[in-house]
Coordinates of N, CA and C in Angstrom, one line a residue:
M1 N 0.8 -0.9 0.0 CA 0.0 -0.1 -0.1 C 0.8 1.5 -0.2
D2 N 1.2 1.7 -0.8 CA 2.1 2.8 -1.2 C 1.9 4.6 -1.0
I3 N 1.5 4.5 0.4 CA 0.8 5.9 1.0 C 1.8 6.5 1.2
P4 N 1.8 7.0 1.9 CA 2.9 8.6 2.9 C 2.4 8.1 4.2
E5 N 2.9 7.3 5.2 CA 3.4 7.8 6.7 C 2.2 8.8 6.8
N6 N 2.2 9.8 6.8 CA 1.5 10.7 7.2 C 0.1 11.0 6.9
D7 N 0.3 10.4 5.2 CA -1.7 10.6 4.1 C -2.6 9.5 5.6
L8 N -1.7 8.1 5.6 CA -2.2 7.2 5.5 C -3.1 6.8 7.4
E9 N -2.4 7.9 8.1 CA -2.9 8.2 9.5 C -3.9 9.5 10.1
K10 N -4.1 10.2 8.6 CA -4.6 11.0 8.4 C -5.3 10.7 7.1
C11 N -6.0 9.9 6.8 CA -7.3 8.7 6.6 C -7.7 8.3 8.0
V12 N -6.7 7.9 8.8 CA -7.6 6.6 9.5 C -8.3 7.3 10.6
E13 N -7.6 8.0 11.1 CA -8.4 9.5 11.5 C -9.3 9.9 11.2
L14 N -9.6 10.0 10.7 CA -10.4 11.7 9.8 C -11.7 9.5 9.6
A15 N -11.6 8.1 9.8 CA -12.7 7.5 9.9 C -12.5 7.2 10.8
N16 N -11.6 7.2 11.9 CA -12.2 6.4 13.6 C -13.2 8.6 13.7
E17 N -13.1 9.6 13.6 CA -13.0 9.9 14.1 C -14.5 9.8 13.9
L18 N -14.8 9.9 12.2 CA -16.9 9.5 11.2 C -17.1 8.7 12.4
C19 N -16.0 7.2 12.9 CA -16.7 5.5 13.5 C -18.0 6.3 14.5
E20 N -16.6 7.1 15.4 CA -17.2 7.6 17.1 C -18.3 8.3 16.8
Y21 N -19.1 9.4 15.9 CA -19.5 9.9 15.8 C -20.9 9.3 15.6
Y22 N -20.7 8.3 14.8 CA -21.2 7.6 13.9 C -21.8 6.6 15.3
N23 N -21.6 6.0 16.1 CA -21.8 5.2 16.5 C -22.5 6.0 17.9
F24 N -22.1 7.3 18.3 CA -22.8 8.4 19.3 C -24.7 8.4 18.0
D25 N -23.6 9.0 17.2 CA -25.6 9.2 17.1 C -26.2 8.5 16.7
A26 N -26.0 7.3 16.3 CA -27.0 6.3 15.5 C -27.5 4.9 17.1
M27 N -26.5 5.5 17.6 CA -26.8 4.7 19.2 C -27.7 2.6 19.3
V28 N -26.9 2.7 17.5 CA -27.0 0.8 18.2 C -25.5 0.2 17.6
N29 N -25.5 -1.3 17.7 CA -24.5 -2.0 17.7 C -24.6 -2.7 16.4
C30 N -24.3 -2.3 15.3 CA -24.6 -3.0 14.3 C -23.4 -3.3 13.0
T31 N -23.4 -4.0 12.9 CA -21.9 -4.4 12.4 C -21.6 -3.7 10.7
K32 N -23.4 -3.8 10.0 CA -23.9 -2.6 8.5 C -24.1 -1.9 8.7
K33 N -23.5 -0.8 8.4 CA -23.3 0.8 8.8 C -24.5 0.8 8.1
S34 N -25.3 2.1 8.2 CA -26.4 3.1 7.7 C -25.5 4.3 6.3
L35 N -25.5 4.0 5.0 CA -24.8 4.6 4.0 C -25.7 6.0 3.9
D36 N -26.9 6.1 4.5 CA -27.3 7.1 4.5 C -27.3 8.1 6.0
D37 N -27.2 7.4 6.9 CA -26.1 8.1 8.3 C -25.1 8.3 7.3
L38 N -24.3 7.8 6.6 CA -23.1 8.2 7.0 C -22.5 9.4 5.9
I39 N -23.4 9.4 4.8 CA -23.7 10.6 3.7 C -24.2 12.0 4.4
R40 N -25.5 12.2 5.9 CA -26.6 13.2 6.2 C -25.1 13.4 7.8
F41 N -23.5 12.7 7.4 CA -22.4 12.9 9.0 C -21.8 14.6 8.2
T42 N -22.0 13.5 6.9 CA -20.8 13.7 6.0 C -21.3 15.7 5.5
R43 N -22.9 15.5 5.3 CA -22.8 16.9 5.1 C -22.6 17.8 6.5
T44 N -23.5 17.6 7.7 CA -23.3 18.9 8.6 C -22.3 18.1 9.5
F45 N -21.5 17.1 10.2 CA -20.3 18.0 10.4 C -19.2 17.7 9.6
L46 N -18.9 17.6 8.9 CA -17.6 18.0 8.4 C -18.4 19.5 7.0
G47 N -19.2 19.3 6.9 CA -20.0 20.7 6.0 C -19.8 20.4 4.1
K48 N -19.9 19.6 3.9 CA -19.5 19.1 2.4 C -21.0 18.6 2.1
D49 N -21.0 19.5 1.3 CA -22.2 19.5 0.4 C -21.8 18.4 -0.6
V50 N -23.0 17.1 -0.5 CA -22.7 15.9 -1.6 C -24.2 15.3 -2.0
Q51 N -24.4 15.9 -3.4 CA -25.0 15.3 -4.1 C -24.3 14.0 -4.1
I52 N -25.9 12.6 -4.2 CA -25.5 11.1 -4.7 C -26.1 11.3 -6.1
K53 N -25.3 10.9 -7.0 CA -26.7 10.3 -8.2 C -26.3 9.4 -9.2
D54 N -26.8 8.3 -9.6 CA -26.4 7.1 -10.7 C -25.7 7.9 -11.6
L55 N -25.2 6.6 -12.1 CA -24.1 6.7 -13.5 C -24.6 5.2 -14.3
E56 N -25.4 6.2 -15.1 CA -26.0 4.8 -16.4 C -24.4 5.2 -17.8
L57 N -24.3 3.9 -17.1 CA -22.5 3.7 -18.0 C -22.4 2.0 -18.4
R58 N -22.6 1.6 -19.7 CA -22.1 0.9 -20.0 C -21.2 -0.1 -19.9
T59 N -20.8 -1.3 -19.3 CA -19.2 -1.2 -18.4 C -18.6 -3.1 -18.6
N60 N -17.3 -3.0 -19.1 CA -16.8 -4.0 -19.1 C -17.1 -5.0 -17.4
P61 N -17.3 -6.3 -17.9 CA -17.2 -6.3 -16.2 C -16.4 -6.9 -15.4
D62 N -15.2 -6.6 -16.1 CA -13.4 -6.5 -15.5 C -13.4 -5.8 -15.0
T63 N -14.5 -4.2 -15.3 CA -13.5 -2.7 -15.1 C -13.5 -2.8 -13.5
T64 N -12.7 -2.0 -13.2 CA -12.2 -1.6 -12.0 C -13.3 -0.1 -11.3
F65 N -13.8 0.0 -12.9 CA -14.7 1.7 -12.7 C -15.7 1.8 -11.9
R66 N -15.9 1.7 -10.9 CA -17.8 2.1 -10.1 C -18.0 3.1 -9.4
G67 N -17.6 4.2 -9.5 CA -18.2 5.6 -9.1 C -17.2 6.8 -9.7
V68 N -17.3 7.6 -8.9 CA -15.8 9.4 -9.0 C -16.4 10.4 -8.8
M69 N -15.7 10.5 -7.8 CA -16.7 11.8 -7.4 C -15.7 13.4 -7.9
L70 N -16.8 14.2 -8.4 CA -16.5 15.2 -8.8 C -16.4 16.6 -8.0
P71 N -16.0 17.3 -7.7 CA -15.0 18.5 -7.6 C -16.0 20.0 -8.0
R72 N -17.2 20.0 -7.2 CA -18.3 21.6 -8.2 C -17.5 22.7 -7.6
N73 N -16.7 23.2 -6.0 CA -16.2 24.1 -6.1 C -15.8 23.2 -4.6
D74 N -15.2 24.2 -3.3 CA -14.5 23.7 -2.6 C -15.6 22.8 -1.4
T75 N -17.1 23.2 -1.1 CA -18.0 22.5 -0.3 C -18.5 22.0 -1.4
H76 N -18.8 22.0 -2.3 CA -20.1 21.7 -3.2 C -19.5 20.2 -3.8
Y77 N -20.3 19.2 -4.1 CA -19.4 17.7 -4.9 C -21.4 16.8 -5.0
E78 N -19.9 16.4 -6.7 CA -21.2 15.4 -7.3 C -20.6 13.9 -7.2
I79 N -21.3 12.7 -6.6 CA -20.7 11.3 -6.6 C -21.9 10.9 -7.4
Y80 N -20.8 10.5 -8.5 CA -22.3 9.6 -9.5 C -20.6 8.1 -8.7
V81 N -21.9 7.4 -9.0 CA -22.2 5.6 -8.7 C -23.3 4.4 -9.6
L82 N -22.1 3.9 -10.2 CA -23.3 3.5 -11.4 C -24.0 2.8 -10.6
K83 N -25.7 2.2 -11.7 CA -26.8 2.3 -11.5 C -26.3 1.2 -11.2
E84 N -25.9 -0.1 -11.8 CA -26.3 -0.8 -11.6 C -25.4 -2.2 -11.0
A85 N -24.7 -0.8 -9.7 CA -23.9 -2.1 -8.6 C -25.4 -2.2 -7.7
D86 N -24.8 -3.4 -7.2 CA -24.9 -3.5 -6.1 C -25.2 -2.9 -5.0
E87 N -26.4 -4.1 -3.1 CA -26.4 -3.1 -2.4 C -24.5 -2.7 -1.7
D88 N -24.7 -4.0 -2.0 CA -22.6 -4.0 -0.4 C -22.0 -3.0 -2.5
L89 N -21.6 -3.4 -3.3 CA -20.8 -2.0 -3.8 C -21.1 -1.2 -3.8
R90 N -22.2 -1.0 -4.5 CA -23.0 0.7 -4.2 C -22.5 1.5 -2.8
R91 N -23.0 0.5 -1.4 CA -22.3 1.0 -0.5 C -21.3 1.7 0.2
L92 N -20.0 0.2 -0.2 CA -18.4 0.9 -0.7 C -17.9 1.9 -1.3
V93 N -18.6 1.7 -3.0 CA -17.9 3.3 -3.4 C -18.6 4.0 -3.2
T94 N -20.2 4.7 -2.6 CA -20.1 6.1 -2.8 C -19.5 6.2 -1.2
C95 N -19.6 5.7 0.3 CA -18.6 5.8 1.9 C -16.7 6.2 0.5
K96 N -17.0 5.3 0.0 CA -15.7 5.5 0.1 C -15.2 7.2 -0.9
E97 N -15.9 7.6 -1.9 CA -16.0 8.4 -2.5 C -17.0 9.6 -1.5
L98 N -17.4 10.0 -1.1 CA -17.5 9.8 0.4 C -16.3 11.3 0.9
F99 N -15.8 9.9 1.3 CA -14.3 10.4 2.8 C -13.4 11.1 1.1
Q100 N -13.6 10.5 -0.1 CA -12.2 11.4 -1.2 C -13.2 13.0 -1.2
A101 N -14.6 13.0 -0.7 CA -15.0 14.1 -1.0 C -14.2 15.5 0.7
A102 N -14.4 14.1 1.2 CA -14.0 14.8 2.5 C -12.0 15.3 2.8
L103 N -11.5 14.6 2.7 CA -10.3 15.0 2.0 C -10.3 15.9 1.1
D104 N -10.6 15.8 0.1 CA -10.5 16.6 -1.5 C -10.4 18.3 -1.1
S105 N -9.3 18.5 -1.3 CA -7.8 20.0 -1.7 C -7.9 19.7 -2.8
P106 N -7.9 21.9 -3.2 CA -7.3 22.1 -4.6 C -6.4 21.7 -5.0
D107 N -5.4 21.2 -4.4 CA -3.9 21.0 -5.1 C -3.8 19.6 -4.6
I108 N -4.8 18.5 -4.6 CA -4.6 17.4 -5.4 C -5.5 17.0 -6.6
R109 N -6.2 17.7 -6.7 CA -7.5 17.5 -7.5 C -6.7 16.7 -9.3
N110 N -7.5 15.7 -9.8 CA -6.9 16.0 -10.7 C -8.3 16.4 -11.7
L111 N -8.4 17.3 -13.2 CA -9.3 17.7 -13.1 C -9.5 17.4 -14.3
D112 N -8.6 16.9 -14.5 CA -8.8 16.2 -16.3 C -9.3 14.2 -15.7
L113 N -10.4 14.7 -16.1 CA -11.4 12.8 -15.5 C -10.9 11.8 -16.7
Y114 N -10.7 12.1 -17.1 CA -9.8 10.9 -18.2 C -8.6 10.5 -18.2
D115 N -7.8 11.5 -17.8 CA -7.0 11.5 -17.4 C -6.6 10.3 -15.5
H116 N -7.1 11.3 -14.9 CA -7.2 10.6 -14.0 C -8.0 9.6 -13.7
I117 N -8.6 8.7 -14.9 CA -9.4 7.5 -14.9 C -8.3 6.2 -15.3
S118 N -7.7 6.8 -16.5 CA -6.7 6.6 -16.6 C -5.5 6.0 -15.7
A119 N -4.7 7.3 -15.5 CA -4.1 6.6 -13.6 C -4.5 6.3 -12.8
L120 N -5.9 6.1 -13.0 CA -6.0 4.6 -11.6 C -5.9 3.3 -11.9
V121 N -6.6 3.1 -13.4 CA -7.2 1.7 -14.1 C -4.8 1.2 -14.0
Y122 N -5.1 2.2 -15.2 CA -3.5 2.0 -15.6 C -1.4 2.4 -13.8
Q123 N -2.5 2.1 -12.6 CA -2.2 2.6 -11.9 C 0.5 2.1 -12.5
D124 N 0.7 3.4 -11.6 CA 2.2 3.7 -11.7 C 2.9 4.0 -10.2
M125 N 2.5 3.1 -9.3 CA 2.7 3.3 -8.0 C 4.8 3.3 -7.8
Q126 N 5.0 3.4 -8.5 CA 6.9 4.4 -8.3 C 6.5 5.3 -8.3
D127 N 5.4 6.2 -8.3 CA 5.9 7.9 -8.5 C 3.3 8.2 -9.0
P128 N 3.5 7.9 -8.2 CA 2.0 7.9 -8.3 C 1.3 9.8 -8.0
S129 N 0.2 9.9 -8.6 CA 0.0 11.4 -8.2 C -0.3 11.8 -7.4
L130 N -0.5 13.0 -6.6 CA -1.5 13.0 -5.6 C -3.0 12.5 -5.7
A131 N -2.7 12.9 -6.5 CA -5.0 11.9 -7.4 C -5.0 11.1 -6.7
V132 N -4.4 9.6 -7.2 CA -4.3 8.7 -7.0 C -3.6 8.7 -5.8
I133 N -2.5 9.4 -5.2 CA -2.7 8.7 -3.9 C -3.6 8.8 -2.9
A134 N -4.3 9.9 -3.8 CA -5.9 10.8 -3.2 C -7.0 9.1 -2.8
E135 N -6.7 8.8 -4.0 CA -8.3 7.4 -4.0 C -8.1 6.5 -3.6
L136 N -6.5 5.9 -3.2 CA -6.2 4.9 -1.5 C -6.5 5.4 -0.7
M137 N -5.8 6.5 -0.7 CA -6.7 7.2 1.4 C -7.8 7.2 1.6
A138 N -8.6 7.7 -0.2 CA -9.9 7.2 0.4 C -10.7 5.7 1.0
E139 N -9.8 5.0 0.3 CA -10.7 3.7 -0.5 C -10.3 2.7 1.1
V140 N -9.3 3.2 2.1 CA -8.2 3.1 3.1 C -9.5 3.8 4.6
A141 N -10.2 5.0 4.4 CA -10.7 5.6 4.7 C -11.8 4.6 5.0
A142 N -12.3 4.6 4.3 CA -14.1 3.7 3.8 C -14.3 2.8 4.5
M143 N -13.0 1.9 4.4 CA -12.9 0.2 5.0 C -13.0 -0.1 6.3
Q144 N -11.8 2.0 6.6 CA -12.2 1.4 7.9 C -12.8 2.2 8.7
F145 N -13.9 2.2 8.0 CA -15.6 3.0 8.6 C -16.2 2.0 8.6
L146 N -16.4 0.7 7.9 CA -17.5 0.1 7.2 C -16.8 -1.2 7.9
Y147 N -15.7 -1.5 8.1 CA -14.9 -2.3 8.3 C -13.3 -2.1 8.8
P148 N -13.8 -2.1 10.9 CA -12.4 -1.7 11.4 C -11.2 -2.2 11.4
Y149 N -10.2 -1.4 11.3 CA -8.7 -2.7 11.4 C -9.0 -3.6 12.9
A150 N -9.2 -3.0 13.4 CA -9.7 -3.6 15.0 C -9.9 -4.7 14.8
D151 N -11.4 -4.7 13.9 CA -12.0 -5.8 13.8 C -12.1 -7.1 13.0
R152 N -10.9 -6.5 12.0 CA -9.8 -7.1 11.2 C -9.9 -8.5 12.1
V153 N -8.4 -6.9 13.2 CA -7.4 -8.3 14.1 C -8.0 -9.4 14.1
E154 N -8.8 -8.8 15.1 CA -9.8 -10.2 15.4 C -11.0 -11.0 14.6
D155 N -10.5 -10.9 13.6 CA -11.4 -11.6 12.6 C -11.0 -12.5 12.0
I156 N -8.8 -12.3 11.9 CA -8.1 -13.2 11.8 C -7.4 -14.6 12.8
K157 N -7.8 -13.7 14.0 CA -8.0 -15.0 14.8 C -9.1 -16.0 14.6
R158 N -10.6 -15.4 15.1 CA -11.6 -16.4 14.3 C -11.4 -17.2 12.9
I159 N -11.1 -17.1 12.0 CA -11.1 -17.3 10.7 C -9.9 -18.9 11.3
N160 N -8.7 -18.1 11.6 CA -7.7 -19.6 11.8 C -8.3 -20.6 12.5
E161 N -9.2 -19.9 13.6 CA -9.9 -20.9 13.9 C -10.8 -21.8 14.0
K162 N -11.4 -21.4 12.9 CA -12.9 -22.3 11.9 C -14.0 -21.2 12.5
Q163 N -13.7 -20.5 12.9 CA -15.1 -20.0 14.2 C -15.9 -18.5 12.2
T164 N -15.4 -18.6 11.9 CA -15.9 -17.1 11.1 C -15.3 -17.6 9.5
S165 N -15.3 -16.7 8.6 CA -14.7 -17.4 7.0 C -14.7 -15.5 6.2
S166 N -14.7 -15.1 5.5 CA -14.4 -14.4 4.5 C -15.5 -14.0 4.3
E167 N -16.2 -14.5 2.9 CA -18.2 -15.0 3.2 C -19.1 -14.3 4.5
K168 N -18.8 -14.8 5.5 CA -20.1 -14.4 6.1 C -19.4 -13.1 6.9
I169 N -17.9 -12.9 6.9 CA -18.7 -11.6 7.2 C -18.1 -10.3 5.4
A170 N -18.2 -10.4 5.2 CA -19.0 -9.9 4.1 C -20.4 -9.8 4.0
E171 N -21.0 -10.9 4.2 CA -22.3 -10.5 4.3 C -23.3 -10.1 5.8
S172 N -21.9 -10.0 6.7 CA -22.4 -8.7 7.9 C -22.3 -7.6 8.0
Y173 N -20.6 -7.3 7.9 CA -21.0 -5.3 7.1 C -21.1 -5.5 5.7
G174 N -22.2 -5.8 5.3 CA -22.1 -5.7 3.1 C -21.1 -4.8 2.6
I175 N -20.2 -5.5 2.8 CA -18.7 -5.2 2.1 C -19.0 -6.7 0.8
P176 N -18.4 -6.2 -0.4 CA -18.2 -7.3 -1.5 C -17.1 -8.3 -0.8
L177 N -17.3 -8.9 -0.8 CA -15.8 -10.3 -0.6 C -14.5 -9.5 -0.7
F178 N -14.3 -9.3 -2.7 CA -13.1 -9.1 -3.0 C -12.9 -8.0 -1.5
Y179 N -13.1 -6.8 -1.5 CA -12.5 -6.4 -0.5 C -12.1 -6.2 1.0
V180 N -13.1 -8.1 1.2 CA -12.9 -8.1 2.8 C -11.4 -8.8 2.6
E181 N -11.4 -9.4 1.7 CA -10.6 -10.6 1.3 C -8.6 -10.0 1.1
K182 N -9.0 -8.6 0.1 CA -8.0 -7.6 0.2 C -7.3 -7.1 1.7
Y183 N -8.7 -6.8 2.0 CA -8.0 -5.8 3.5 C -7.5 -7.2 5.0
L184 N -8.6 -8.7 4.2 CA -7.7 -8.9 6.1 C -6.0 -9.9 5.2
T185 N -5.5 -9.5 3.9 CA -3.9 -10.0 3.6 C -3.4 -9.6 4.9
K186 N -2.2 -10.6 4.6 CA -0.8 -9.9 5.7 C -0.7 -8.7 5.2
K187 N 0.0 -8.3 4.1 CA 0.5 -6.9 2.8 C -0.1 -5.8 3.3
T188 N -1.7 -6.1 2.9 CA -2.7 -4.9 4.0 C -3.1 -4.6 5.1
M189 N -3.2 -6.0 6.6 CA -3.0 -5.6 7.7 C -1.2 -5.2 7.5
A190 N 0.2 -5.2 7.3 CA 1.0 -5.4 7.8 C 1.4 -3.4 7.1
A191 N 0.7 -3.4 6.1 CA 0.9 -2.0 5.9 C 0.4 -1.0 6.9
L192 N -0.5 -1.6 7.1 CA -1.7 -0.4 8.1 C -1.0 -0.4 9.7
Q193 N -0.8 -1.5 9.5 CA -0.5 -1.0 11.2 C 0.2 -0.4 11.8
T194 N 0.9 0.7 10.7 CA 1.7 1.5 11.7 C 0.9 3.3 12.1
S195 N -0.2 2.9 11.7 CA -1.6 3.3 10.9 C -2.1 3.5 13.0
H196 N -2.3 2.5 12.9 CA -3.1 2.3 14.5 C -2.5 1.6 15.6
G197 N -1.7 0.8 15.3 CA -0.7 1.0 16.9 C -0.9 -0.6 17.5
I198 N -1.7 -1.2 16.2 CA -2.1 -2.9 16.8 C -1.1 -3.5 16.4
K199 N -1.2 -5.0 17.0 CA -0.4 -6.3 17.1 C -1.3 -6.3 16.0
I200 N -0.5 -7.7 15.2 CA -1.5 -8.2 14.0 C -1.2 -10.3 14.9
A201 N -3.0 -10.7 14.8 CA -3.0 -12.0 14.8 C -2.1 -12.8 13.9
T202 N -1.1 -13.5 14.3 CA -0.7 -14.6 13.3 C -1.4 -16.3 14.0
N203 N -0.9 -16.7 13.1 CA -1.1 -17.8 13.2 C -1.1 -18.9 14.3
S204 N 1.1 -18.0 14.7 CA 2.3 -18.4 15.7 C 2.2 -18.0 16.8
D205 N 0.8 -16.5 16.7 CA -0.5 -16.0 18.3 C -1.1 -16.6 18.8
I206 N -1.8 -17.4 17.8 CA -3.2 -18.7 18.1 C -3.2 -19.8 18.5
S207 N -1.2 -20.3 17.9 CA -1.2 -21.3 18.5 C -0.8 -21.3 20.2
K208 N 0.0 -20.0 20.5 CA 0.5 -19.4 21.6 C -0.6 -19.6 22.9
N209 N -1.5 -19.1 22.1 CA -3.1 -18.1 22.8 C -4.1 -19.8 23.2
K210 N -3.6 -20.7 22.8 CA -4.5 -22.3 23.1 C -3.7 -22.8 23.7
S211 N -2.2 -22.8 23.8 CA -1.8 -23.4 25.2 C -1.6 -22.9 26.7

């Protein structure tokens, strides 16, 4: 995960802040977070005027393009999400684009939409643009909000102990399976470890706990 450490901490802190706000406001203990509440928080808590719209676009089944955030000015944003997206994908994509709006600033924008999408599809992570880094930050923040890192640490233990599965987790949190599996990999967990300060569970740790 090629995000500078300071930027990584920034997006995680924002996600944690909104998580606290959500848990206080919603006053429910539910793993599947309400997208409507997140939209409301983004508008009121962050002072961002965000409009969510359907994007009618014929796409290739293998495409990674699911949505886009368009800044109209520093406080007004339009988010377009593929109309064909199912509920879980819509939740993840909308959440990610909302965090991109929350993290937005004029100096990181790429207003050339074709160039920006091309950069995302054909990412050169040896020298990523600020706009590409912002996209990655938004995804990390969205996953931290929807499926917090601490929960992932516990779920890795539970998966290793055959108490749950990636499929059950995806259903419980309302997140596409692809993203659950991606964010449970050792590589991704290790990349995010510094920003959370949480020791990652490993098979050896689990064996020690059993003994």
